[in-house]
């Protein structure tokens, strides 16, 4: 295990199980549509590529990069659009894939953007939901885990851009922050 990790919240096996459950459900719900599956970079990169493996349906994928934490542990409150979609979303059934919903600001920003561009439908699949963190109203349709109010890293999620490559989700040792 990575030396900076205090404890593992969701193991590789836990995550694989959640991906299978969500992917199977999504495949069923979208079998008569051709959704545009949007990966919200960078955090959702691992989750999105795993969950779509259990979706044997017609679908297209795209990526959008937004950031508001700037590597830290608290939302700055300002969403920066770093890379836009390549796809025209007008008339499309959109499935947004996120790693975590915390304050809800990122999701709200993305939903507003997609509505503005005349998406036909918008659903949200997130690996983790932290309802205790909400500042604006935001709701996911598909949730892997409800997480306690702790700052988590791994499996796409970063602290100062590190730990995204860990195959599990965990909590950092306090010394990692205090050493700064
Ligand atoms: C994180 C996370 C979500 C968002 C959730 O992204 O990946 O996209 O914040 O937080 P919110 O509900 O409070 O908006 P971040 O801004 O850290 O960018 P990153 O995905 O590139 O790490
Ligand atoms: Mn993100
Ligand atoms: Mg981040």
PDB file of N, CA and C and ligand atoms in Angstrom, residues 69-72 158 161 164, ligand 3:
ATOM      1  N   UNK A  69     -10.897  22.429  -7.458  1.00  0.00           N
ATOM      2  CA  UNK A  69     -10.151  22.194  -6.212  1.00  0.00           C
ATOM      3  C   UNK A  69      -8.689  22.602  -6.346  1.00  0.00           C
ATOM      4  N   UNK A  70      -8.238  22.724  -7.591  1.00  0.00           N
ATOM      5  CA  UNK A  70      -6.854  23.115  -7.864  1.00  0.00           C
ATOM      6  C   UNK A  70      -5.846  22.306  -7.039  1.00  0.00           C
ATOM      7  N   UNK A  71      -6.157  21.046  -6.860  1.00  0.00           N
ATOM      8  CA  UNK A  71      -5.237  20.144  -6.167  1.00  0.00           C
ATOM      9  C   UNK A  71      -5.404  20.092  -4.664  1.00  0.00           C
ATOM     10  N   UNK A  72      -6.149  21.036  -4.097  1.00  0.00           N
ATOM     11  CA  UNK A  72      -6.295  21.109  -2.642  1.00  0.00           C
ATOM     12  C   UNK A  72      -7.439  20.281  -2.112  1.00  0.00           C
ATOM     13  N   UNK A 158      -7.282  13.053  -6.607  1.00  0.00           N
ATOM     14  CA  UNK A 158      -5.939  13.540  -6.291  1.00  0.00           C
ATOM     15  C   UNK A 158      -5.888  14.390  -5.026  1.00  0.00           C
ATOM     16  N   UNK A 161      -2.523  16.726  -7.291  1.00  0.00           N
ATOM     17  CA  UNK A 161      -2.350  15.973  -8.547  1.00  0.00           C
ATOM     18  C   UNK A 161      -1.751  14.572  -8.361  1.00  0.00           C
ATOM     19  N   UNK A 164      -3.685   9.696  -8.079  1.00  0.00           N
ATOM     20  CA  UNK A 164      -4.753   9.316  -9.015  1.00  0.00           C
ATOM     21  C   UNK A 164      -4.583   7.884  -9.494  1.00  0.00           C
TER      22      UNK A 164
HETATM   23 MG1  LIG B   3      -8.959  17.198  -7.895  1.00  0.00          MG
END
